[in-house]
Short mmCIF file of C-alpha atoms in Angstrom, two decimals:
data_model
loop_
_atom_site.label_atom_id
_atom_site.label_comp_id
_atom_site.label_asym_id
_atom_site.label_seq_id
_atom_site.Cartn_x
_atom_site.Cartn_y
_atom_site.Cartn_z
CA UNK A 1 39.51 1.46 3.48
CA UNK A 2 41.26 4.75 3.27
CA UNK A 3 41.50 7.81 4.90
CA UNK A 4 42.57 11.06 3.82
CA UNK A 5 44.77 11.20 6.83
CA UNK A 6 46.62 9.43 9.31
CA UNK A 7 44.40 6.65 10.12
CA UNK A 8 45.26 7.06 13.66
CA UNK A 9 44.22 10.73 14.43
CA UNK A 10 41.92 11.04 16.18
CA UNK A 11 38.18 11.63 14.58
CA UNK A 12 39.62 10.26 11.15
CA UNK A 13 37.31 8.45 8.64
CA UNK A 14 37.50 5.61 7.38
CA UNK A 15 35.57 4.85 3.65
CA UNK A 16 36.01 2.43 0.78
CA UNK A 17 38.37 1.74 -0.82
CA UNK A 18 36.94 3.39 -4.08
CA UNK A 19 35.83 6.58 -3.56
CA UNK A 20 40.37 7.45 -3.36
CA UNK A 21 40.60 8.04 -6.75
CA UNK A 22 38.13 11.46 -6.07
CA UNK A 23 39.80 11.82 -3.12
CA UNK A 24 43.56 11.58 -3.23
CA UNK A 25 45.24 14.82 -5.24
CA UNK A 26 46.78 13.20 -7.90
CA UNK A 27 47.95 16.88 -8.94
CA UNK A 28 50.51 17.95 -6.21
CA UNK A 29 51.63 14.40 -6.45
CA UNK A 30 52.78 13.43 -9.65
CA UNK A 31 53.52 16.73 -12.03
CA UNK A 32 55.23 19.40 -11.12
CA UNK A 33 54.79 21.53 -8.49
CA UNK A 34 56.10 24.80 -7.33
CA UNK A 35 57.40 23.92 -3.33
CA UNK A 36 58.40 27.98 -3.13
CA UNK A 37 54.63 28.09 -2.74
CA UNK A 38 52.74 27.99 0.76
CA UNK A 39 49.91 26.36 -0.65
CA UNK A 40 51.81 24.04 -3.06
CA UNK A 41 53.55 22.58 -0.02
CA UNK A 42 50.18 22.65 2.52
CA UNK A 43 48.48 20.45 -0.30
CA UNK A 44 51.52 18.42 -0.53
CA UNK A 45 51.82 18.08 2.63
CA UNK A 46 48.55 16.62 3.23
CA UNK A 47 48.54 14.54 0.55
CA UNK A 48 50.91 12.67 1.58
CA UNK A 49 49.29 11.85 4.86
CA UNK A 50 46.82 9.41 2.75
CA UNK A 51 46.89 6.25 4.01
CA UNK A 52 45.33 2.94 2.47
CA UNK A 53 44.51 0.33 4.88
CA UNK A 54 44.81 -3.45 4.87
CA UNK A 55 42.05 -5.38 6.49
CA UNK A 56 44.29 -8.94 6.75
CA UNK A 57 47.76 -10.11 6.51
CA UNK A 58 49.58 -9.91 3.33
CA UNK A 59 52.73 -12.82 2.69
CA UNK A 60 55.76 -11.23 2.83
CA UNK A 61 56.78 -12.22 -1.17
CA UNK A 62 54.02 -10.11 -2.10
CA UNK A 63 56.24 -7.46 -0.93
CA UNK A 64 58.62 -5.86 -2.81
CA UNK A 65 62.03 -4.11 -1.45
CA UNK A 66 62.38 -6.04 1.01
CA UNK A 67 65.82 -7.62 2.53
CA UNK A 68 66.09 -11.46 2.33
CA UNK A 69 66.53 -12.26 6.28
#
């Protein structure tokens, strides 16, 4: 599942992960933009709140950047 806002916020709807591609603002996340522009900053803040929801536990061996112990 995917949400286009923080998932625990009231009223936020979870969407199928297949819909995420059309809902994520990839341009604002992965291209050079003018962060001094208030409209650009608002788009960035919104894009950074998107969440991918994983329905099951993932074993630690599949998660990178975890310290041993």
